[in-house]
Amino acid sequence: GGLRLFGGFLFAAAPAGVCRRNAMGGSLLLSLVGAAAVGGSGPLCVWAWHPSSAAAVKANVWRPSAPDFVFPELAEGTELAEHLASRDDFGIALAGGGERGFSLAHGAARALRREGLLARAKYLSTTSGSVWLSTPLYYQEQDSLDSFFGESLPPQQLTAEALLGDSAGKAITRLSLFPRYPKGFVVNSSSRLLAAEALEAVLPELPAELTHLRGHLEACLGSFSDLCACLVDVAVPQMQELWAVLSGIAFLHPFGLAGRGSWHCHESEVEALRAQIGSRPTVYAARDISQGLPFPIMQSAVLLPVKVDRSNDTSTYAFPVEHTPLYTGTPGAYAGARAAPYAAVGDALVSSFAWPGRVLEPVSQNATSSERVARQLDWLNVGQLAQAMGVATSYVSDFQALPSTAKAGSCEVAALKHVLPDAQLWSPLSVDERGVPRTERHPVGDAGIY
């Protein structure tokens, strides 16, 4: 059919089945839209090539299977190890549960801090909804901890005004996308960013021709609790980064943590990372040492779709992933039948500023080494920190690994997979003819699956 070109987007009338993901690399935006948008008749395929962001850096790689391996935060002679050695041998785990998990985590962490336990714990582990609290807690620099947490109030003082006022803490009051609670209560939001303004700030390069997509994104932001259904309605094309973008706008942008193309690392690594990438890129650093906080661990999972033939075994399968400011990866080693249908998963932790990405050279058998890794970010992104948080909070992704999904129609499952997170992952247990670990895209999601 006829072709029309708008701002780098190629519109072509075509049968519904001919659109395919670009094999050349880069990101392909694919959609079926009404022909009236560009003239002509019949369905349309929309192609757009957006190169993904790849930056090769030297990253630390740790092999948990090595006999002398120790977790990086405990390595002797480092400021972080000294910080943790001064703390008691216990950790705090905050559960998930979406907005409920976020709210409970906020109250629990505030109470534990008031009682001095947050200052004594060695680790703080979060998953799903509680990650929405822990990420800004460690990385934001706008508010003091007192201001961030707010006050613990007795039940008789828990009025609507108190729940949404200054005493609630900046962890609550900075979130511009949740102004409707308690139900029917109107709060002054003059100091808050509106969702549309946040979207404009983090996606300034979105082509003007996609104003319809901008409108859909804003609509999805207004119904975050039903985000999965909204995304399917809006973007059946390959848009796996949408969850990270939307959750980043909702929970990170109000704290100044959703810069496009931004990096993240531990505060002890900033100088070394800057030496590699220069002074221009935005870098967010977790400040557990300077704030007197436990070492943070976010939990997520590599998912094994249940549609894969597992000899009639209906068990749920997932592999754990740990995200920290210092490293990200799967500590366990899974290969052969234990990893099927994947070639291998795990036995590698990599510097978090290089995750997800593609390793470019063979990985040493030593417990610790330095390797070149090409970090990967899709064109549509709000930074690396939002990408990690998006993976750890994508509870809607877990349907792929649930036994009940085996009964779902393949069409529905395929459509959902187009808008749910995946990540470029590699394991030194599976290498090519040059000895370089093979990089594969795996579905990833909320640790609630295990």
Tab-separated table of C-alpha atoms in Angstrom:
chain	number	residue	atom	x	y	z
A	1	GLY	CA	0.000	0.000	0.000
A	2	GLY	CA	0.932	3.667	0.206
A	3	LEU	CA	3.781	4.881	2.374
A	4	ARG	CA	3.840	8.002	4.522
A	5	LEU	CA	6.823	9.263	6.524
A	6	PHE	CA	6.364	11.424	9.619
A	7	GLY	CA	9.345	12.451	11.717
A	8	GLY	CA	11.233	9.191	11.250
A	9	PHE	CA	8.137	6.987	11.537
A	10	LEU	CA	7.215	4.974	8.477
A	11	PHE	CA	3.515	4.242	8.019
A	12	ALA	CA	2.579	1.505	5.547
A	13	ALA	CA	-0.718	-0.139	4.739
A	14	ALA	CA	-0.193	-3.862	5.261
A	15	PRO	CA	-1.927	-7.064	6.360
A	16	ALA	CA	-1.964	-7.546	10.092
A	17	GLY	CA	0.483	-10.446	10.012
A	18	VAL	CA	3.397	-8.876	8.151
A	19	CYS	CA	4.802	-6.664	10.900
A	20	ARG	CA	7.840	-8.199	12.536
A	21	ARG	CA	10.470	-7.097	15.024
A	22	ASN	CA	13.487	-5.523	13.315
A	23	ALA	CA	16.335	-8.028	13.003
A	24	MET	CA	18.904	-5.235	12.598
A	25	GLY	CA	19.092	-4.372	16.341
A	26	GLY	CA	17.589	-1.151	17.632
A	27	SER	CA	14.079	-0.864	18.917
A	28	LEU	CA	11.064	-1.349	16.703
A	29	LEU	CA	7.765	0.310	17.535
A	30	LEU	CA	5.010	-1.686	15.913
A	31	SER	CA	1.346	-0.851	15.917
A	32	LEU	CA	-1.847	-1.426	14.011
A	33	VAL	CA	-3.785	1.797	13.665
A	34	GLY	CA	-6.706	3.083	11.652
A	35	ALA	CA	-5.820	4.041	8.097
A	36	ALA	CA	-7.621	7.343	8.482
A	37	ALA	CA	-4.652	8.631	10.465
A	38	VAL	CA	-2.503	8.862	7.335
A	39	GLY	CA	-4.984	8.387	4.509
A	40	GLY	CA	-5.816	5.225	2.613
A	41	SER	CA	-7.678	2.195	3.860
A	42	GLY	CA	-7.041	-1.016	5.736
A	43	PRO	CA	-4.808	-1.677	8.748
A	44	LEU	CA	-1.416	-0.044	9.047
A	45	CYS	CA	1.955	-1.149	10.318
A	46	VAL	CA	4.079	1.542	11.903
A	47	TRP	CA	7.846	1.083	11.914
A	48	ALA	CA	10.270	3.268	13.800
A	49	TRP	CA	13.948	2.566	14.347
A	50	HIS	CA	15.238	3.849	17.646
A	51	PRO	CA	18.770	2.724	18.499
A	52	SER	CA	19.109	1.395	22.014
A	53	SER	CA	21.625	3.017	24.311
A	54	ALA	CA	24.776	0.898	24.617
A	55	ALA	CA	27.842	2.081	26.525
A	56	ALA	CA	30.802	-0.233	27.086
A	57	VAL	CA	32.338	0.061	30.552
A	58	LYS	CA	34.720	-1.930	32.688
A	59	ALA	CA	32.605	-3.635	35.318
A	60	ASN	CA	33.392	-5.874	38.251
A	61	VAL	CA	32.214	-9.467	37.886
A	62	TRP	CA	31.991	-11.855	40.826
A	63	ARG	CA	31.695	-15.649	40.521
A	64	PRO	CA	29.776	-17.072	43.540
A	65	SER	CA	30.929	-20.604	42.643
A	66	ALA	CA	34.581	-19.696	43.262
A	67	PRO	CA	35.939	-21.205	46.516
A	68	ASP	CA	37.169	-17.855	47.837
A	69	PHE	CA	34.046	-15.863	46.903
A	70	VAL	CA	32.618	-13.389	49.412
A	71	PHE	CA	29.719	-11.106	48.758
A	72	PRO	CA	31.085	-7.782	47.479
A	73	GLU	CA	29.705	-5.672	50.321
A	74	LEU	CA	31.727	-7.761	52.787
A	75	ALA	CA	35.071	-7.530	50.958
A	76	GLU	CA	37.812	-6.661	53.450
A	77	GLY	CA	39.455	-3.279	53.361
A	78	THR	CA	36.496	-1.342	51.957
A	79	GLU	CA	34.551	1.472	53.583
A	80	LEU	CA	31.322	-0.442	53.023
A	81	ALA	CA	32.630	-3.560	54.792
A	82	GLU	CA	33.688	-1.427	57.749
A	83	HIS	CA	30.257	0.208	57.801
A	84	LEU	CA	28.543	-3.197	57.894
A	85	ALA	CA	30.972	-4.680	60.431
A	86	SER	CA	29.865	-2.059	62.923
A	87	ARG	CA	26.248	-3.210	62.668
A	88	ASP	CA	24.422	-6.155	64.224
A	89	ASP	CA	24.039	-9.475	62.407
A	90	PHE	CA	20.401	-9.258	61.427
A	91	GLY	CA	18.427	-8.022	58.480
A	92	ILE	CA	14.998	-6.525	57.884
A	93	ALA	CA	12.726	-7.853	55.136
A	94	LEU	CA	9.808	-5.759	53.913
A	95	ALA	CA	7.051	-7.546	52.006
A	96	GLY	CA	5.465	-6.547	48.722
A	97	GLY	CA	1.852	-6.056	47.756
A	98	GLY	CA	1.673	-3.083	45.391
A	99	GLU	CA	0.496	0.163	46.951
A	100	ARG	CA	-0.410	-1.711	50.133
A	101	GLY	CA	3.109	-3.106	50.360
A	102	PHE	CA	4.533	0.365	49.792
A	103	SER	CA	2.360	1.877	52.534
A	104	LEU	CA	3.104	-0.899	55.028
A	105	ALA	CA	6.836	-0.694	54.281
A	106	HIS	CA	6.770	3.053	54.871
A	107	GLY	CA	5.120	2.732	58.267
A	108	ALA	CA	7.216	-0.254	59.338
A	109	ALA	CA	10.540	1.324	58.306
A	110	ARG	CA	9.586	4.583	60.012
A	111	ALA	CA	8.772	2.767	63.264
A	112	LEU	CA	11.948	0.663	63.099
A	113	ARG	CA	13.999	3.809	62.575
A	114	ARG	CA	12.304	5.533	65.518
A	115	GLU	CA	13.230	2.579	67.743
A	116	GLY	CA	16.848	2.580	66.520
A	117	LEU	CA	16.655	-0.782	64.728
A	118	LEU	CA	17.180	0.614	61.232
A	119	ALA	CA	20.498	2.029	62.445
A	120	ARG	CA	21.604	-1.417	63.708
A	121	ALA	CA	20.484	-3.789	60.928
A	122	LYS	CA	23.022	-5.037	58.394
A	123	TYR	CA	20.618	-5.614	55.487
A	124	LEU	CA	17.291	-4.263	54.250
A	125	SER	CA	15.586	-6.578	51.752
A	126	THR	CA	12.616	-5.380	49.695
A	127	THR	CA	10.435	-6.800	46.976
A	128	SER	CA	7.561	-5.612	44.819
A	129	GLY	CA	5.660	-2.711	46.431
A	130	SER	CA	8.238	-2.124	49.166
A	131	VAL	CA	10.832	-1.422	46.433
A	132	TRP	CA	8.860	1.740	45.635
A	133	LEU	CA	9.830	2.940	49.106
A	134	SER	CA	13.408	1.663	49.374
A	135	THR	CA	14.609	3.024	46.024
A	136	PRO	CA	13.997	6.722	46.752
A	137	LEU	CA	14.960	6.164	50.404
A	138	TYR	CA	18.521	5.298	49.394
A	139	TYR	CA	19.017	7.399	46.267
A	140	GLN	CA	17.119	10.676	46.745
A	141	GLU	CA	18.947	13.788	47.978
A	142	GLN	CA	16.078	16.255	48.233
A	143	ASP	CA	14.939	15.449	51.769
A	144	SER	CA	16.475	14.504	55.087
A	145	LEU	CA	15.525	11.121	56.521
A	146	ASP	CA	13.295	12.840	59.076
A	147	SER	CA	11.464	14.702	56.329
A	148	PHE	CA	11.295	11.637	54.083
A	149	PHE	CA	9.771	9.348	56.715
A	150	GLY	CA	7.510	11.843	58.514
A	151	GLU	CA	6.028	11.213	61.940
A	152	SER	CA	4.487	8.157	63.561
A	153	LEU	CA	1.136	9.269	64.944
A	154	PRO	CA	-1.193	7.661	67.484
A	155	PRO	CA	-4.467	6.312	66.039
A	156	GLN	CA	-6.573	9.203	67.338
A	157	GLN	CA	-4.505	11.645	65.264
A	158	LEU	CA	-4.780	9.762	61.975
A	159	THR	CA	-7.063	12.229	60.241
A	160	ALA	CA	-7.256	12.645	56.475
A	161	GLU	CA	-5.262	15.865	56.774
A	162	ALA	CA	-2.534	14.139	58.799
A	163	LEU	CA	-2.334	11.194	56.403
A	164	LEU	CA	-1.661	13.489	53.452
A	165	GLY	CA	-0.027	16.439	55.206
A	166	ASP	CA	3.565	17.146	56.209
A	167	SER	CA	3.495	14.604	59.025
A	168	ALA	CA	2.984	11.839	56.438
A	169	GLY	CA	6.529	12.412	55.174
A	170	LYS	CA	7.892	13.303	51.761
A	171	ALA	CA	7.822	9.620	50.843
A	172	ILE	CA	4.048	10.148	50.581
A	173	THR	CA	3.500	13.822	49.840
A	174	ARG	CA	5.848	13.971	46.853
A	175	LEU	CA	3.846	11.325	44.989
A	176	SER	CA	1.722	13.430	42.667
A	177	LEU	CA	-0.140	10.520	41.087
A	178	PHE	CA	-2.075	9.446	44.184
A	179	PRO	CA	-4.145	12.488	45.226
A	180	ARG	CA	-7.452	10.670	45.656
A	181	TYR	CA	-6.882	9.040	49.038
A	182	PRO	CA	-8.616	8.961	51.426
A	183	LYS	CA	-11.556	8.643	49.074
A	184	GLY	CA	-13.382	11.893	48.531
A	185	PHE	CA	-10.763	13.982	50.343
A	186	VAL	CA	-9.224	16.848	48.357
A	187	VAL	CA	-5.701	17.853	49.342
A	188	ASN	CA	-3.787	20.949	48.273
A	189	SER	CA	-1.505	19.762	45.475
A	190	SER	CA	0.008	23.097	44.432
A	191	SER	CA	3.497	21.903	45.354
A	192	ARG	CA	3.185	18.604	43.507
A	193	LEU	CA	4.104	17.764	39.939
A	194	LEU	CA	1.205	16.730	37.770
A	195	ALA	CA	1.531	13.511	35.821
A	196	ALA	CA	1.549	15.341	32.497
A	197	GLU	CA	4.400	17.598	33.646
A	198	ALA	CA	6.370	14.608	34.853
A	199	LEU	CA	5.905	12.868	31.514
A	200	GLU	CA	7.047	15.991	29.668
A	201	ALA	CA	10.154	16.225	31.829
A	202	VAL	CA	11.331	12.621	31.432
A	203	LEU	CA	10.298	12.077	27.809
A	204	PRO	CA	11.073	15.390	26.084
A	205	GLU	CA	12.229	13.635	22.917
A	206	LEU	CA	9.004	11.750	22.255
A	207	PRO	CA	8.053	12.690	18.666
A	208	ALA	CA	5.182	15.112	18.338
A	209	GLU	CA	3.481	12.689	15.960
A	210	LEU	CA	2.945	10.325	18.917
A	211	THR	CA	0.754	12.692	20.911
A	212	HIS	CA	-1.850	9.947	20.978
A	213	LEU	CA	0.680	7.702	22.771
A	214	ARG	CA	1.458	10.513	25.219
A	215	GLY	CA	-2.240	10.789	26.013
A	216	HIS	CA	-2.503	7.043	26.575
A	217	LEU	CA	0.532	7.105	28.891
A	218	GLU	CA	-1.040	9.857	30.963
A	219	ALA	CA	-4.276	7.884	31.140
A	220	CYS	CA	-2.396	4.786	32.311
A	221	LEU	CA	-0.646	6.799	34.988
A	222	GLY	CA	-4.012	7.801	36.355
A	223	SER	CA	-5.034	4.153	36.770
A	224	PHE	CA	-1.826	2.640	38.094
A	225	SER	CA	-3.611	-0.114	39.995
A	226	ASP	CA	-4.904	-1.496	36.686
A	227	LEU	CA	-1.705	-0.801	34.764
A	228	CYS	CA	-1.414	-4.179	33.055
A	229	ALA	CA	-4.819	-3.973	31.348
A	230	CYS	CA	-4.155	-0.367	30.401
A	231	LEU	CA	-0.835	-1.172	28.757
A	232	VAL	CA	-2.308	-3.989	26.685
A	233	ASP	CA	-5.015	-1.645	25.427
A	234	VAL	CA	-2.498	1.063	24.590
A	235	ALA	CA	0.548	-0.722	23.251
A	236	VAL	CA	0.285	-4.274	22.003
A	237	PRO	CA	3.574	-3.629	20.091
A	238	GLN	CA	6.988	-4.472	21.529
A	239	MET	CA	7.057	-2.034	24.445
A	240	GLN	CA	8.585	-3.999	27.322
A	241	GLU	CA	10.042	-0.812	28.787
A	242	LEU	CA	6.635	0.755	29.484
A	243	TRP	CA	6.294	-0.665	32.988
A	244	ALA	CA	9.677	0.734	34.007
A	245	VAL	CA	8.848	4.107	32.449
A	246	LEU	CA	5.485	4.421	34.156
A	247	SER	CA	6.653	3.219	37.562
A	248	GLY	CA	9.690	5.491	37.262
A	249	ILE	CA	7.489	8.484	36.534
A	250	ALA	CA	5.198	7.600	39.438
A	251	PHE	CA	7.750	6.772	42.141
A	252	LEU	CA	11.145	8.166	41.094
A	253	HIS	CA	10.531	11.354	39.141
A	254	PRO	CA	9.048	13.185	42.164
A	255	PHE	CA	12.418	12.621	43.880
A	256	GLY	CA	14.512	13.689	40.888
A	257	LEU	CA	15.581	10.130	40.049
A	258	ALA	CA	14.181	9.479	36.576
A	259	GLY	CA	16.633	11.068	34.164
A	260	ARG	CA	16.639	9.609	30.672
A	261	GLY	CA	19.788	7.553	30.077
A	262	SER	CA	20.905	7.960	33.699
A	263	TRP	CA	23.178	5.569	35.612
A	264	HIS	CA	23.127	4.280	39.183
A	265	CYS	CA	25.753	2.866	41.521
A	266	HIS	CA	26.905	2.753	45.145
A	267	GLU	CA	28.261	5.964	46.658
A	268	SER	CA	31.702	4.347	46.942
A	269	GLU	CA	31.823	3.892	43.128
A	270	VAL	CA	30.876	7.341	41.863
A	271	GLU	CA	34.403	8.587	41.269
A	272	ALA	CA	35.485	5.425	39.441
A	273	LEU	CA	32.334	5.393	37.299
A	274	ARG	CA	32.770	9.074	36.423
A	275	ALA	CA	36.307	8.299	35.272
A	276	GLN	CA	34.785	5.994	32.645
A	277	ILE	CA	31.681	7.863	31.498
A	278	GLY	CA	32.686	11.492	32.098
A	279	SER	CA	30.947	14.298	33.937
A	280	ARG	CA	27.910	14.823	31.710
A	281	PRO	CA	25.746	11.712	32.290
A	282	THR	CA	23.453	11.733	35.308
A	283	VAL	CA	24.500	9.309	38.050
A	284	TYR	CA	22.342	8.424	41.058
A	285	ALA	CA	24.217	6.981	44.025
A	286	ALA	CA	22.806	4.933	46.907
A	287	ARG	CA	23.878	6.536	50.185
A	288	ASP	CA	23.615	3.809	52.800
A	289	ILE	CA	26.942	4.681	54.446
A	290	SER	CA	26.433	8.441	54.630
A	291	GLN	CA	22.838	8.044	55.857
A	292	GLY	CA	23.595	5.277	58.363
A	293	LEU	CA	21.281	2.757	56.672
A	294	PRO	CA	21.484	-1.030	56.151
A	295	PHE	CA	22.816	-2.375	52.858
A	296	PRO	CA	19.823	-2.609	50.473
A	297	ILE	CA	18.838	-5.644	48.415
A	298	MET	CA	15.924	-5.621	45.955
A	299	GLN	CA	14.578	-9.013	44.942
A	300	SER	CA	13.283	-9.950	41.491
A	301	ALA	CA	13.142	-13.073	39.318
A	302	VAL	CA	14.047	-14.530	35.941
A	303	LEU	CA	10.828	-16.200	34.862
A	304	LEU	CA	10.412	-19.560	33.178
A	305	PRO	CA	7.229	-19.399	31.083
A	306	VAL	CA	4.921	-22.277	31.914
A	307	LYS	CA	4.081	-22.661	28.226
A	308	VAL	CA	7.477	-24.313	27.823
A	309	ASP	CA	7.251	-28.115	27.799
A	310	ARG	CA	8.461	-29.419	31.169
A	311	SER	CA	7.260	-33.030	30.713
A	312	ASN	CA	3.845	-32.294	32.223
A	313	ASP	CA	5.394	-30.835	35.366
A	314	THR	CA	3.111	-27.958	36.459
A	315	SER	CA	5.406	-26.529	39.125
A	316	THR	CA	6.155	-22.820	39.120
A	317	TYR	CA	9.665	-22.019	37.949
A	318	ALA	CA	11.707	-18.866	38.524
A	319	PHE	CA	15.312	-18.010	39.260
A	320	PRO	CA	16.127	-15.400	41.939
A	321	VAL	CA	17.813	-12.120	41.034
A	322	GLU	CA	19.334	-9.755	43.603
A	323	HIS	CA	19.641	-6.049	42.826
A	324	THR	CA	21.910	-3.943	45.032
A	325	PRO	CA	23.641	-0.612	44.397
A	326	LEU	CA	26.933	-2.536	44.146
A	327	TYR	CA	25.991	-5.611	42.093
A	328	THR	CA	23.115	-7.373	40.346
A	329	GLY	CA	22.687	-10.994	39.378
A	330	THR	CA	21.741	-14.539	40.344
A	331	PRO	CA	24.094	-15.938	43.014
A	332	GLY	CA	23.129	-19.556	42.348
A	333	ALA	CA	24.427	-21.549	39.371
A	334	TYR	CA	21.849	-23.197	37.089
A	335	ALA	CA	22.868	-25.127	33.967
A	336	GLY	CA	21.682	-28.049	31.892
A	337	ALA	CA	18.367	-29.533	32.976
A	338	ARG	CA	18.208	-27.185	35.985
A	339	ALA	CA	18.114	-24.168	33.666
A	340	ALA	CA	16.100	-25.566	30.731
A	341	PRO	CA	14.944	-24.190	28.391
A	342	TYR	CA	17.623	-21.555	29.026
A	343	ALA	CA	21.218	-22.588	28.423
A	344	ALA	CA	22.300	-21.313	31.839
A	345	VAL	CA	21.308	-18.824	34.516
A	346	GLY	CA	23.440	-17.312	37.255
A	347	ASP	CA	26.881	-17.786	38.775
A	348	ALA	CA	27.593	-14.152	38.031
A	349	LEU	CA	27.144	-10.869	39.839
A	350	VAL	CA	28.011	-7.761	37.832
A	351	SER	CA	28.402	-4.116	38.814
A	352	SER	CA	24.893	-2.664	38.832
A	353	PHE	CA	25.902	0.204	36.565
A	354	ALA	CA	26.467	-2.454	33.863
A	355	TRP	CA	23.138	-4.297	34.278
A	356	PRO	CA	21.380	-5.275	32.138
A	357	GLY	CA	23.920	-5.564	29.384
A	358	ARG	CA	26.081	-7.724	27.163
A	359	VAL	CA	29.513	-8.935	28.288
A	360	LEU	CA	32.079	-8.435	25.539
A	361	GLU	CA	34.907	-10.751	26.582
A	362	PRO	CA	35.491	-14.072	28.330
A	363	VAL	CA	34.809	-14.026	32.061
A	364	SER	CA	37.523	-15.166	34.439
A	365	GLN	CA	37.092	-18.185	36.688
A	366	ASN	CA	38.383	-16.098	39.594
A	367	ALA	CA	36.076	-14.944	42.365
A	368	THR	CA	36.515	-11.334	41.204
A	369	SER	CA	37.508	-9.904	37.830
A	370	SER	CA	37.022	-6.838	35.670
A	371	GLU	CA	35.337	-7.281	32.285
A	372	ARG	CA	34.022	-5.064	29.500
A	373	VAL	CA	30.215	-4.941	29.486
A	374	ALA	CA	27.935	-2.978	27.140
A	375	ARG	CA	25.066	-1.567	29.151
A	376	GLN	CA	21.736	-1.674	27.331
A	377	LEU	CA	18.877	0.803	27.657
A	378	ASP	CA	15.909	0.932	25.319
A	379	TRP	CA	15.251	4.198	23.520
A	380	LEU	CA	12.183	4.815	25.649
A	381	ASN	CA	13.595	4.916	29.172
A	382	VAL	CA	13.791	6.963	32.349
A	383	GLY	CA	17.146	5.624	33.396
A	384	GLN	CA	18.865	2.560	34.736
A	385	LEU	CA	17.517	2.895	38.282
A	386	ALA	CA	13.931	2.909	37.009
A	387	GLN	CA	14.737	-0.131	34.884
A	388	ALA	CA	15.880	-2.126	37.920
A	389	MET	CA	12.946	-0.919	40.016
A	390	GLY	CA	10.536	-1.726	37.203
A	391	VAL	CA	11.751	-5.314	37.017
A	392	ALA	CA	11.527	-5.784	40.799
A	393	THR	CA	7.948	-4.438	40.958
A	394	SER	CA	6.417	-5.991	37.833
A	395	TYR	CA	3.993	-8.331	39.562
A	396	VAL	CA	1.942	-8.560	36.366
A	397	SER	CA	4.860	-10.380	34.702
A	398	ASP	CA	4.580	-13.398	36.970
A	399	PHE	CA	1.529	-14.767	35.189
A	400	GLN	CA	3.954	-16.217	32.618
A	401	ALA	CA	5.284	-18.716	35.162
A	402	LEU	CA	2.020	-19.687	36.861
A	403	PRO	CA	0.524	-23.130	36.118
A	404	SER	CA	-2.858	-21.516	35.481
A	405	THR	CA	-1.391	-19.715	32.468
A	406	ALA	CA	-1.174	-23.037	30.640
A	407	LYS	CA	-4.946	-22.773	30.159
A	408	ALA	CA	-4.809	-19.251	28.734
A	409	GLY	CA	-5.031	-18.605	25.019
A	410	SER	CA	-1.722	-18.209	23.216
A	411	CYS	CA	-2.910	-14.928	21.714
A	412	GLU	CA	-3.521	-13.337	25.122
A	413	VAL	CA	-0.217	-14.579	26.499
A	414	ALA	CA	1.694	-13.329	23.456
A	415	ALA	CA	0.045	-9.909	23.665
A	416	LEU	CA	0.940	-9.504	27.319
A	417	LYS	CA	4.541	-10.543	26.743
A	418	HIS	CA	4.874	-7.586	24.371
A	419	VAL	CA	4.431	-5.093	27.191
A	420	LEU	CA	6.030	-6.876	30.153
A	421	PRO	CA	9.679	-6.447	31.160
A	422	ASP	CA	12.516	-8.530	29.841
A	423	ALA	CA	16.255	-8.051	30.239
A	424	GLN	CA	19.507	-8.912	28.506
A	425	LEU	CA	21.138	-11.523	30.739
A	426	TRP	CA	24.213	-13.717	30.498
A	427	SER	CA	25.915	-16.452	32.456
A	428	PRO	CA	29.561	-17.612	32.300
A	429	LEU	CA	28.152	-21.154	32.315
A	430	SER	CA	27.069	-20.738	28.674
A	431	VAL	CA	29.689	-19.372	26.268
A	432	ASP	CA	30.228	-19.102	22.511
A	433	GLU	CA	33.172	-20.416	20.498
A	434	ARG	CA	35.314	-17.475	21.688
A	435	GLY	CA	34.546	-18.209	25.330
A	436	VAL	CA	32.341	-15.116	25.676
A	437	PRO	CA	29.099	-15.646	27.624
A	438	ARG	CA	26.038	-15.678	25.384
A	439	THR	CA	23.574	-12.869	25.997
A	440	GLU	CA	19.857	-13.718	25.840
A	441	ARG	CA	16.670	-11.812	26.567
A	442	HIS	CA	14.698	-13.414	29.393
A	443	PRO	CA	11.340	-12.421	30.893
A	444	VAL	CA	11.833	-10.927	34.337
A	445	GLY	CA	9.478	-9.843	37.086
A	446	ASP	CA	8.420	-9.671	40.696
A	447	ALA	CA	10.076	-11.960	43.259
A	448	GLY	CA	6.628	-12.795	44.621
A	449	ILE	CA	6.646	-15.720	42.193
A	450	TYR	CA	9.021	-17.595	44.529
